[in-house]
PDB file of C-alpha atoms in Angstrom:
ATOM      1  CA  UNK A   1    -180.323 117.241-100.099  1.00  0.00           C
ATOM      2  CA  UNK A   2    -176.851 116.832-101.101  1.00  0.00           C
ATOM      3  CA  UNK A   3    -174.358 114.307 -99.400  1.00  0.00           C
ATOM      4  CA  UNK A   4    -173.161 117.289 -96.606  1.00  0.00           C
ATOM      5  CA  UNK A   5    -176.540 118.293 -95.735  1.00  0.00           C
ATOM      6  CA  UNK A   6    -178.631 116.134 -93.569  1.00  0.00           C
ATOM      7  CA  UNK A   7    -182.794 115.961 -92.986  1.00  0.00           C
ATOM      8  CA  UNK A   8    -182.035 117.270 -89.012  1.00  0.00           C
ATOM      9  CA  UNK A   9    -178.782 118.702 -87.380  1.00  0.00           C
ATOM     10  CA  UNK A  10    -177.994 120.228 -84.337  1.00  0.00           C
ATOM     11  CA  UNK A  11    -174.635 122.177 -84.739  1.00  0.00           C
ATOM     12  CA  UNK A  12    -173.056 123.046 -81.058  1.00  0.00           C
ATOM     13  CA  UNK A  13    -175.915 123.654 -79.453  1.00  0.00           C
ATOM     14  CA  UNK A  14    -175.780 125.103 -76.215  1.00  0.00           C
ATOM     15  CA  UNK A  15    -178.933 126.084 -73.750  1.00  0.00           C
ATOM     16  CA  UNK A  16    -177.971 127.636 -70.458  1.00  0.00           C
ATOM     17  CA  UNK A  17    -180.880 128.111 -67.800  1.00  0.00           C
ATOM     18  CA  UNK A  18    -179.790 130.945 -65.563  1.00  0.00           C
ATOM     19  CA  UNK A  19    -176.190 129.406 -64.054  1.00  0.00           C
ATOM     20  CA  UNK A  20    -177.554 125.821 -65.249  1.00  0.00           C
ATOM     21  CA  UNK A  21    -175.616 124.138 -68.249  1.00  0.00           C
ATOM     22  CA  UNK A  22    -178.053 122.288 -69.551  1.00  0.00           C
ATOM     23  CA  UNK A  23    -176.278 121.418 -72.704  1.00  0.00           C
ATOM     24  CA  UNK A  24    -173.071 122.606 -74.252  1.00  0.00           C
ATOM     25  CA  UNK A  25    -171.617 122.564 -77.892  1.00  0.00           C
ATOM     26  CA  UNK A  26    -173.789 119.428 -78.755  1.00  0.00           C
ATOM     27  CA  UNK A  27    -174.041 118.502 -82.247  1.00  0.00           C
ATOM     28  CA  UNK A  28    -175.721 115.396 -84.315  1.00  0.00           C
ATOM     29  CA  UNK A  29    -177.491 114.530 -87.273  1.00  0.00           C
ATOM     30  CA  UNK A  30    -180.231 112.264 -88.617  1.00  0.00           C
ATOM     31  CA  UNK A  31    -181.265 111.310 -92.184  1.00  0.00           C
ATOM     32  CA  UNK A  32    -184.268 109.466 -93.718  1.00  0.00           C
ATOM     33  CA  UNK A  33    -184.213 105.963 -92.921  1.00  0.00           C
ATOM     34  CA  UNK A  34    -181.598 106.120 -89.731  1.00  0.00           C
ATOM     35  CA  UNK A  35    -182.038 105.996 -86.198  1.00  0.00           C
ATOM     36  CA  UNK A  36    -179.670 108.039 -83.543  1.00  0.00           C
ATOM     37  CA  UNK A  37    -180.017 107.416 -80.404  1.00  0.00           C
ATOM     38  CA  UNK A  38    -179.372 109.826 -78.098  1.00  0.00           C
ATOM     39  CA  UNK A  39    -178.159 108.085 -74.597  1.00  0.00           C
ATOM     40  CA  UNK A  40    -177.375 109.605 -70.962  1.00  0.00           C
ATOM     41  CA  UNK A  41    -178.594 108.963 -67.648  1.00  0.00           C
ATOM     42  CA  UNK A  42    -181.020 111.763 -65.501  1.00  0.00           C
ATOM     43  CA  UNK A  43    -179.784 115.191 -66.220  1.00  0.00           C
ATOM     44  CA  UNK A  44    -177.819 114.086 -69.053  1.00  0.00           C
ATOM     45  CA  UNK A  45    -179.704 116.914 -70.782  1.00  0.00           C
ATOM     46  CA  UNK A  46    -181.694 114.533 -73.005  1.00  0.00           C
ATOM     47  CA  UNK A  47    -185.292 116.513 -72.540  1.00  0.00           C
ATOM     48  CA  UNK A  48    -183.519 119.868 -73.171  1.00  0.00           C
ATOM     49  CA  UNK A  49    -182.369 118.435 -76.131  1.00  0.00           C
ATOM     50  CA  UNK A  50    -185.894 117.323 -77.070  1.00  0.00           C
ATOM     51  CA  UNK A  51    -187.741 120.022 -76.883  1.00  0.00           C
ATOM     52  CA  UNK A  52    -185.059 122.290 -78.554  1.00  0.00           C
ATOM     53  CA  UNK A  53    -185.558 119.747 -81.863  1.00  0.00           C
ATOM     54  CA  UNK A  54    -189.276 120.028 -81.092  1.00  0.00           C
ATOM     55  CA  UNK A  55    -189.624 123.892 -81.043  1.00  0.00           C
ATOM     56  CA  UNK A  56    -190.140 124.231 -77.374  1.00  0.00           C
ATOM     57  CA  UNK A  57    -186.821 125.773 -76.404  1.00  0.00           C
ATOM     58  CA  UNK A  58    -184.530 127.810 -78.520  1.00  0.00           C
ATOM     59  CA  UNK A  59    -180.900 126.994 -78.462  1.00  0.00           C
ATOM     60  CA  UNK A  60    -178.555 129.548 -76.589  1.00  0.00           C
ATOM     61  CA  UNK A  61    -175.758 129.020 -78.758  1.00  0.00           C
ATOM     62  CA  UNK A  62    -175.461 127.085 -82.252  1.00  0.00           C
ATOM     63  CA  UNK A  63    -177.938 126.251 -84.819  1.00  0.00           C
ATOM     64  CA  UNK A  64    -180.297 123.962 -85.569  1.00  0.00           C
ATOM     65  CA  UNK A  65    -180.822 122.555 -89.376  1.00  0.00           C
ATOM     66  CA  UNK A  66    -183.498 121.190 -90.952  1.00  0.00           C
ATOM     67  CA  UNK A  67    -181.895 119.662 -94.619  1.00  0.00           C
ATOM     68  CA  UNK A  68    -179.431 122.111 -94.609  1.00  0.00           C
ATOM     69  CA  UNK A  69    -181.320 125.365 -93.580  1.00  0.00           C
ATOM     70  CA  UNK A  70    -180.997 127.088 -90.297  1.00  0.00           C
ATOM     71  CA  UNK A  71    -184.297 127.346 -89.232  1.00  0.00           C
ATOM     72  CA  UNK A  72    -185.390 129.447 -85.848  1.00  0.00           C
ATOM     73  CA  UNK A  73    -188.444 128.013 -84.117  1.00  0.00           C
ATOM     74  CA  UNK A  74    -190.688 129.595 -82.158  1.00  0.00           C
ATOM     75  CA  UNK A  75    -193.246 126.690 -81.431  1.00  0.00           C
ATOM     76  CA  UNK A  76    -193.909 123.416 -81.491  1.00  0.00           C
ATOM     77  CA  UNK A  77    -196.413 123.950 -84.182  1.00  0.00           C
ATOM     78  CA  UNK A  78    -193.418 125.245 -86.483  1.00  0.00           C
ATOM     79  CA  UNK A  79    -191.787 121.711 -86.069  1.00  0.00           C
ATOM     80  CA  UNK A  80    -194.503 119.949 -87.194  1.00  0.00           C
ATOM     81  CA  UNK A  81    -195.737 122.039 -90.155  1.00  0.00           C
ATOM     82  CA  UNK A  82    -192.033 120.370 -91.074  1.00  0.00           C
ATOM     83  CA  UNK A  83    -192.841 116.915 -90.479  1.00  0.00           C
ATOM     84  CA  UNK A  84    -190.661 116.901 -87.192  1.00  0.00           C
ATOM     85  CA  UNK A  85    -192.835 115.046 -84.913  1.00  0.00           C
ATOM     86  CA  UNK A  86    -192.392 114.298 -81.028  1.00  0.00           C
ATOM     87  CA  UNK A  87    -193.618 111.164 -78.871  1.00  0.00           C
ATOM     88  CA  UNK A  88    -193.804 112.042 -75.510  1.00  0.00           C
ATOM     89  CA  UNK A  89    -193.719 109.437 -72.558  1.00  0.00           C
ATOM     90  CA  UNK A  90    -197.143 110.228 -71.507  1.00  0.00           C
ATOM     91  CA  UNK A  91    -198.377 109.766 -75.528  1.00  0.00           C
ATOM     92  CA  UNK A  92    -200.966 112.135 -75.719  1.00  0.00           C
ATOM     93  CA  UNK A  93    -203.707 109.781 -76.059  1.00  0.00           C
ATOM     94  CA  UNK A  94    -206.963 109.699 -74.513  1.00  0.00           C
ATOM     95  CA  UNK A  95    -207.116 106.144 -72.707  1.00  0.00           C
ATOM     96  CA  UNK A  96    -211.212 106.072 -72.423  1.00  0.00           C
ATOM     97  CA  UNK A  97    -211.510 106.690 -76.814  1.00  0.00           C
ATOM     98  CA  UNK A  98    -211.082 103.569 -79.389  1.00  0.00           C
ATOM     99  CA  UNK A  99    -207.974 103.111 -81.090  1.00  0.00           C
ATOM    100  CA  UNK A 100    -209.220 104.590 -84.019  1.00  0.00           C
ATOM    101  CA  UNK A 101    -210.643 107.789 -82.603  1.00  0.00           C
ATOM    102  CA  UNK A 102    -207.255 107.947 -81.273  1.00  0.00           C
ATOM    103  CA  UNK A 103    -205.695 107.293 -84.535  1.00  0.00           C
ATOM    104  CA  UNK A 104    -207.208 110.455 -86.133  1.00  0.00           C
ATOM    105  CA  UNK A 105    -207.739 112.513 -83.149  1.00  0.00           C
ATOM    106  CA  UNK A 106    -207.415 116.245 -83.802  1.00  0.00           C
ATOM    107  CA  UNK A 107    -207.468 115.638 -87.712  1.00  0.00           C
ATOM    108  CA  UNK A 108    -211.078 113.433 -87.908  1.00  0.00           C
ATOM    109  CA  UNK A 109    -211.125 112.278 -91.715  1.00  0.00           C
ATOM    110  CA  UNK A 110    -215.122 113.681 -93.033  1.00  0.00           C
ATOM    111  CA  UNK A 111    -217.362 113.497 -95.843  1.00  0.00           C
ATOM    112  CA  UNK A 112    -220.077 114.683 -97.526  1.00  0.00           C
ATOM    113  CA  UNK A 113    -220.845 118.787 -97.433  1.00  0.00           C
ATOM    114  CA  UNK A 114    -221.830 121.898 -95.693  1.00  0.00           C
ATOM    115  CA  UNK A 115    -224.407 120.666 -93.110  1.00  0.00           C
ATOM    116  CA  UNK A 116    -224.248 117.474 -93.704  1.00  0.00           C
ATOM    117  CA  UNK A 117    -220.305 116.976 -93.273  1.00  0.00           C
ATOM    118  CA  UNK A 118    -219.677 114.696 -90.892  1.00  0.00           C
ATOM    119  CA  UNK A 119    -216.868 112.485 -89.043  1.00  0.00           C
ATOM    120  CA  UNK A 120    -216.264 109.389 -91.750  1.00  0.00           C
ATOM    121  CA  UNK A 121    -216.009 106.244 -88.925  1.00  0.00           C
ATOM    122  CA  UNK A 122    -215.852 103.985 -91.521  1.00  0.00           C
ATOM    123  CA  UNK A 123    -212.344 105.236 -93.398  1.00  0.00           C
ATOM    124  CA  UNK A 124    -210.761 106.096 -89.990  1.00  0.00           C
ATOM    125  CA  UNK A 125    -211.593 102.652 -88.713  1.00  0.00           C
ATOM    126  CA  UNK A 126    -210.197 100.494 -92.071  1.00  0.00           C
ATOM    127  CA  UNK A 127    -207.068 103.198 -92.334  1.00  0.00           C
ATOM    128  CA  UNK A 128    -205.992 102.911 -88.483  1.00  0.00           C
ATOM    129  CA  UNK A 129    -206.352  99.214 -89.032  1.00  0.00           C
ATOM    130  CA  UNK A 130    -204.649  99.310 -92.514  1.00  0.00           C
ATOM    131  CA  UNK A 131    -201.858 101.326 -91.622  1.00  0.00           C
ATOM    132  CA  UNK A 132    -200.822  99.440 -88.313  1.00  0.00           C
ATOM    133  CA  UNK A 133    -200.900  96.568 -90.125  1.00  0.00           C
ATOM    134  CA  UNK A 134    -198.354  97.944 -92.379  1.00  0.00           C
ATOM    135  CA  UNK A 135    -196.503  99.089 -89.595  1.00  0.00           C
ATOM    136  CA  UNK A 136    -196.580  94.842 -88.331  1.00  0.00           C
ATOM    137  CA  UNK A 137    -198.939  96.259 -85.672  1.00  0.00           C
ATOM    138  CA  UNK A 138    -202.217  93.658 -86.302  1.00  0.00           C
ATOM    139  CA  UNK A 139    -204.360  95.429 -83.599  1.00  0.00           C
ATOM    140  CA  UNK A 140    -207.693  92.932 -82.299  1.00  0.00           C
ATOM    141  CA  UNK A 141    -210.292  95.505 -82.538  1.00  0.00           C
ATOM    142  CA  UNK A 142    -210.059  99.017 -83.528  1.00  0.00           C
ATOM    143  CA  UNK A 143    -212.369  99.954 -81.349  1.00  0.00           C
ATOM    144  CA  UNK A 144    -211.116  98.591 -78.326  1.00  0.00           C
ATOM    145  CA  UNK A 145    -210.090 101.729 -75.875  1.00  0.00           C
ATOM    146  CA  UNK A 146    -206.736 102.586 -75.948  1.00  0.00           C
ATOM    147  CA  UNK A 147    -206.290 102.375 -72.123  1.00  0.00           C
ATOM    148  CA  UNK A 148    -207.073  98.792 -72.250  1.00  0.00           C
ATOM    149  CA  UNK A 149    -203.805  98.047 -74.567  1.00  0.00           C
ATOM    150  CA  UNK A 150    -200.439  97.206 -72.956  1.00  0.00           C
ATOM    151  CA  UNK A 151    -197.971 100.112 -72.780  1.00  0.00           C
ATOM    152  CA  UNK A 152    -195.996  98.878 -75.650  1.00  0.00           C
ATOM    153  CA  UNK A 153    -199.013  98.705 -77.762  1.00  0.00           C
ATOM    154  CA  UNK A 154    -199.854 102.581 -76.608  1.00  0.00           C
ATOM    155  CA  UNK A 155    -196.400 103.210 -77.896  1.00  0.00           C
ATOM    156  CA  UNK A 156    -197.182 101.209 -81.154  1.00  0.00           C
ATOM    157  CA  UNK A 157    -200.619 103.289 -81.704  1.00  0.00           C
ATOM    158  CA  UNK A 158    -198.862 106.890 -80.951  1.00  0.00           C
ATOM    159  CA  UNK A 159    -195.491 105.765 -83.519  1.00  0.00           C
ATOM    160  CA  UNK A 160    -197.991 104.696 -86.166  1.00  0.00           C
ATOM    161  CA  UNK A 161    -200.422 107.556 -86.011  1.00  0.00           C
ATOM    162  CA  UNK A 162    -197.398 109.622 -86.733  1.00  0.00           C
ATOM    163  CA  UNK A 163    -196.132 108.151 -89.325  1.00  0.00           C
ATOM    164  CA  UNK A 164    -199.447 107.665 -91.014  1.00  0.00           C
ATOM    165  CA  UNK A 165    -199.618 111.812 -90.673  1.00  0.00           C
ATOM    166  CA  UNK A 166    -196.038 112.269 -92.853  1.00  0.00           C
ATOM    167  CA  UNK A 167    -193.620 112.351 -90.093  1.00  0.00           C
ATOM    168  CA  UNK A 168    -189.995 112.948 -91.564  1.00  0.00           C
ATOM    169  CA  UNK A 169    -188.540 113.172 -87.979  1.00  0.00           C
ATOM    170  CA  UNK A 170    -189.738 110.868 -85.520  1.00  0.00           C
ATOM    171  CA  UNK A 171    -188.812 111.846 -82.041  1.00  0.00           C
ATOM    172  CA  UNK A 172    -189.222 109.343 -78.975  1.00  0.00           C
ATOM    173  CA  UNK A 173    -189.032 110.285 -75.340  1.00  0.00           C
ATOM    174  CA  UNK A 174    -187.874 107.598 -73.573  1.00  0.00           C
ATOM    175  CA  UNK A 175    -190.571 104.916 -75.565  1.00  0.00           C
ATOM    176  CA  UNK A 176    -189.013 101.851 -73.942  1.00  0.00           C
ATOM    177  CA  UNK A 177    -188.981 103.529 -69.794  1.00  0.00           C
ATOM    178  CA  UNK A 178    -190.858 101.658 -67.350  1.00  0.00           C
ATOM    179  CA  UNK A 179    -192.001  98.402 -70.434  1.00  0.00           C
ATOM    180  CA  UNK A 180    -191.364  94.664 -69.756  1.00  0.00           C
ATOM    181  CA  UNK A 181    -189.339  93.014 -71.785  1.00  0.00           C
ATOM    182  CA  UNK A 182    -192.083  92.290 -74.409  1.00  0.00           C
ATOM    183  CA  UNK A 183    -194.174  95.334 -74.217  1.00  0.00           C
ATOM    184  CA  UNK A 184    -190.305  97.135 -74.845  1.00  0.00           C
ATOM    185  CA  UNK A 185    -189.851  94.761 -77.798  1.00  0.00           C
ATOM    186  CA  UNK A 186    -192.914  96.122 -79.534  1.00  0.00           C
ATOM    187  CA  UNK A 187    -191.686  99.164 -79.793  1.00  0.00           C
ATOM    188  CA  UNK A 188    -188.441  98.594 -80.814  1.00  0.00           C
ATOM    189  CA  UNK A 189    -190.068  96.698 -83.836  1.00  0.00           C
ATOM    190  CA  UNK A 190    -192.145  99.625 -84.319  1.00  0.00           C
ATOM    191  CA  UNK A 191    -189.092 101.926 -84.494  1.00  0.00           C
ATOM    192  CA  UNK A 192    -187.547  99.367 -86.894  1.00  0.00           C
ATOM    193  CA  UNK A 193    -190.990  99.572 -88.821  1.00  0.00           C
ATOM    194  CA  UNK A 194    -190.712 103.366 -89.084  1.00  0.00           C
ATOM    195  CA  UNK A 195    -186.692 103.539 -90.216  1.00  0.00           C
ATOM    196  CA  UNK A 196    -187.707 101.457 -92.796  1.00  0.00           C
ATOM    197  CA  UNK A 197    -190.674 103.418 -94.058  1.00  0.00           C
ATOM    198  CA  UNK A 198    -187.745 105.773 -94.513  1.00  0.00           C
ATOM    199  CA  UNK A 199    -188.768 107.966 -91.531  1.00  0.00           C
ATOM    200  CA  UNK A 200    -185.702 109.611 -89.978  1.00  0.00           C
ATOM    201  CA  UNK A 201    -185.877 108.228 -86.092  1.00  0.00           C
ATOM    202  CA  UNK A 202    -184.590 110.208 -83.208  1.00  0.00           C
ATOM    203  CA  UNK A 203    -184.334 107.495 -79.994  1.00  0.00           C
ATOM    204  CA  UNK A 204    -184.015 109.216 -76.419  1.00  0.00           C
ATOM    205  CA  UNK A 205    -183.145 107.016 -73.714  1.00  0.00           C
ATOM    206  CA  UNK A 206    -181.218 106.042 -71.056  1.00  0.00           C
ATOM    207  CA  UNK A 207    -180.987 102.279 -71.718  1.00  0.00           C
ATOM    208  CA  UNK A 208    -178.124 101.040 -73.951  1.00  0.00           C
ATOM    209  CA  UNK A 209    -179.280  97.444 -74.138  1.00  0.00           C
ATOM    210  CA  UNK A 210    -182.699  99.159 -76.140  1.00  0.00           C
ATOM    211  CA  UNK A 211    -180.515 101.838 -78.271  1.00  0.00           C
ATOM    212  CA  UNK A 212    -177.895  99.310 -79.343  1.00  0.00           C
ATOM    213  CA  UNK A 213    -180.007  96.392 -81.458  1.00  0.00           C
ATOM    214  CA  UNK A 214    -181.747  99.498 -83.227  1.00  0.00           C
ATOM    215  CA  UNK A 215    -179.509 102.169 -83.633  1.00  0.00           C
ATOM    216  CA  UNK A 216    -177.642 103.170 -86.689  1.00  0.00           C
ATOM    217  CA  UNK A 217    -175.578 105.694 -84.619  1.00  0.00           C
ATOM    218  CA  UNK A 218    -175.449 107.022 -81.105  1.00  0.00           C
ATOM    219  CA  UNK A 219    -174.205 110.143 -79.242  1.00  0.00           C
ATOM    220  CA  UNK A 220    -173.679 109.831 -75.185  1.00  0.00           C
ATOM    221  CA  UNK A 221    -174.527 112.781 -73.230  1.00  0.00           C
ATOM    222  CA  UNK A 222    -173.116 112.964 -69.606  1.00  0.00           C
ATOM    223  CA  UNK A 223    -174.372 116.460 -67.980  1.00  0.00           C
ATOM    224  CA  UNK A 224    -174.730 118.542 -70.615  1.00  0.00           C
ATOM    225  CA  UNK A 225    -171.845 117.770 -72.572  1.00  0.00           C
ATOM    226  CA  UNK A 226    -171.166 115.334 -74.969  1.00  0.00           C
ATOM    227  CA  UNK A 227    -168.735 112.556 -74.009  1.00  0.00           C
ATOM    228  CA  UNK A 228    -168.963 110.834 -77.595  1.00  0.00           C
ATOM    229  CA  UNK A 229    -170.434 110.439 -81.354  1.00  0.00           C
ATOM    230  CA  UNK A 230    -170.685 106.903 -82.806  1.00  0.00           C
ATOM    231  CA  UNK A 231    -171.771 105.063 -85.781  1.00  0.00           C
ATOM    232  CA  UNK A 232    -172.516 101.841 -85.619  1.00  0.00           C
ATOM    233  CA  UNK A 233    -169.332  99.718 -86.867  1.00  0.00           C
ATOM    234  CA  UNK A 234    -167.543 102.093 -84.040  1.00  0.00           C
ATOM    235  CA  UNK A 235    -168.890 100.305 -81.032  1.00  0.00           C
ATOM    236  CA  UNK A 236    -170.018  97.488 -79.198  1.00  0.00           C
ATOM    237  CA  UNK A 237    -172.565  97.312 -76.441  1.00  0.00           C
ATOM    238  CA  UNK A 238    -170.807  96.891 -73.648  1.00  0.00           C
ATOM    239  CA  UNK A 239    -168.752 100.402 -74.538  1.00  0.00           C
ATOM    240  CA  UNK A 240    -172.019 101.620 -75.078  1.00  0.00           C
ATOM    241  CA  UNK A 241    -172.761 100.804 -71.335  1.00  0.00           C
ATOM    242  CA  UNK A 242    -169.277 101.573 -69.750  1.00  0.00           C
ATOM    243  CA  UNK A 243    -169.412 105.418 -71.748  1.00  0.00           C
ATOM    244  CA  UNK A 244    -172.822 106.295 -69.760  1.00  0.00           C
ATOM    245  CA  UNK A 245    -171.438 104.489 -66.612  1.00  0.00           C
ATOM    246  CA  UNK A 246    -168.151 106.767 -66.529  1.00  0.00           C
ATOM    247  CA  UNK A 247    -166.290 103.550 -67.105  1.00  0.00           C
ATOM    248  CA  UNK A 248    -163.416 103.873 -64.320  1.00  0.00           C
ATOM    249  CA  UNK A 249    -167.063 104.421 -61.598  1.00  0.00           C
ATOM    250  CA  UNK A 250    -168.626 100.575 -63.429  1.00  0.00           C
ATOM    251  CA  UNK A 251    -165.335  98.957 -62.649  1.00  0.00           C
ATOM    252  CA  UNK A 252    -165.298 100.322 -59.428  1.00  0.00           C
ATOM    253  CA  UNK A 253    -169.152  99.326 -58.415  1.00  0.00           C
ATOM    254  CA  UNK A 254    -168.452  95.958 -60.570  1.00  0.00           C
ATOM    255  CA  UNK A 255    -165.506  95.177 -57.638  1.00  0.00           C
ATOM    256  CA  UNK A 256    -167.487  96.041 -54.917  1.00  0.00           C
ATOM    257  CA  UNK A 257    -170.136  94.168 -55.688  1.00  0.00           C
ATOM    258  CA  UNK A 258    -168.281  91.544 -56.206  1.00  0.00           C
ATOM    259  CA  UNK A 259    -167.293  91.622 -52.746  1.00  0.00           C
ATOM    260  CA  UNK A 260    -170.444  91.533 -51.395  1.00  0.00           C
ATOM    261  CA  UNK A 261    -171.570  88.517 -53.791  1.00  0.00           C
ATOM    262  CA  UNK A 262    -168.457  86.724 -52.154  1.00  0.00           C
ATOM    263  CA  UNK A 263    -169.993  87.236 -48.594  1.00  0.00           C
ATOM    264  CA  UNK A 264    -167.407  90.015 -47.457  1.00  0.00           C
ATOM    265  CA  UNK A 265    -168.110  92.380 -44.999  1.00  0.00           C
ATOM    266  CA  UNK A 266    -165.707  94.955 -46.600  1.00  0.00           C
ATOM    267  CA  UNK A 267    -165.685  94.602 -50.387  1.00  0.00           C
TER     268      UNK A 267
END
């Protein structure tokens, strides 16, 4: 990869759906050992986006790179085969299995031969444990079902198992949505954890106050269209915030709830 090519780009992508705009002329990169965050509200386009970087939807209009090469998917499959791997909110785990069968489900580690090859508990228990623990995930019990865990831990379980599997890309569907506080703070330290196993992390969601301690850069989507494209050093939280709140509309809702805080009947 030389300094103008990057691991994954998206150059002007557009996807219409019938009249629908669902994106237009958006473009952003990522590199090993980065995280971009990509931030809007509800039909920001955000899951468009997603599953055009996963394989699920081809782009309309621009290109999509993959260390410099154009590259035309046609499944999700395709993505992965290229170590661009996708997190979806609902994690695709099975809640009733152990964290370990988890861990290695679809891809059970074996040994021994022929008819006596079988499913090798032992390694896929010490290297789910083992390569959490790397992660700073030091899980109780590997065997403990995964629907007992809290939903930051799920998150923690679904990031590792990636990485573990060669991830280059990392991409997270809104990880942090509907978390606590500390449940959302375990998986920002797990996105921290993959970044600097030199994973390149792609961050969807729709709260600034998550993207901002963990982001390298960020782009801000507003229907479709991209209202900005930041590193790091180029903004502050609060912009952050006021960019995805449409600025001028915060100030306004900021002054009339001030109003009401003040006890007026017209604010």
């Amino acid at each position: 990869m030389n300094a103008a090519t990057h691991l994954l780009e998206v150059d002007e992508v557009s996807k219409y759906f019938g009249n629908v705009i669902a994106l237009k002329d958006v473009s952003a990169y990522v590199n090993g050992g980065e995280v971009l965050c990509i931030l809007g509200d509800n039909g920001a386009g955000k899951s468009t986006l997603i599953k055009i970087l996963s394989g699920v939807h081809a782009p309309d209009e621009g290109r999509v790179l993959v260390e410099g090469a154009a590259m035309t998917f046609h499944s999700p499959r395709e993505t992965r085969a290229l170590g661009i791997s996708t997190v979806y909110q609902d994690l695709a785990v099975v809640p009733l299995m152990s964290i370990w069968r988890n861990f290695f489900l679809g891809a059970e580690p074996s040994r021994g031969v022929g008819p006596l090859r079988r499913f090798d508990i032992n390694f896929a228990k010490r290297a789910s444990r083992e390569h959490m623990l790397k992660m700073g995930i030091d899980i109780r019990d590997p065997d403990q079902p995964v629907g007992t865990l809290s939903g930051g831990e799920r998150q923690a379980v679904a990031i590792a198992r990636a990485v573990y599997f060669g991830a280059r890309v990392l991409i997270l569907d809104e990880p942090t949505s509907a978390l606590g506080v500390k449940a959302a703070g375990v998986v920002l330290r797990n996105i921290l954890a993959a970044r600097n196993h030199g994973v390149a992390v792609v961050f969807i969601t729709h709260n600034p106050h998550h993207a901002f301690p963990v982001g390298d850069r960020f782009v801000i989507l507003n229907r479709g269209r991209m209202l900005g494209s930041y590193a790091k050093h180029e903004v502050d939280q609060e912009q952050l915030v006021r960019l995805m709140a449409g600025g001028q509309e915060l100030t306004e809702l900021q002054h009339e709830l001030a109003g009401f805080t003040a006890g007026s009947d017209e604010p």
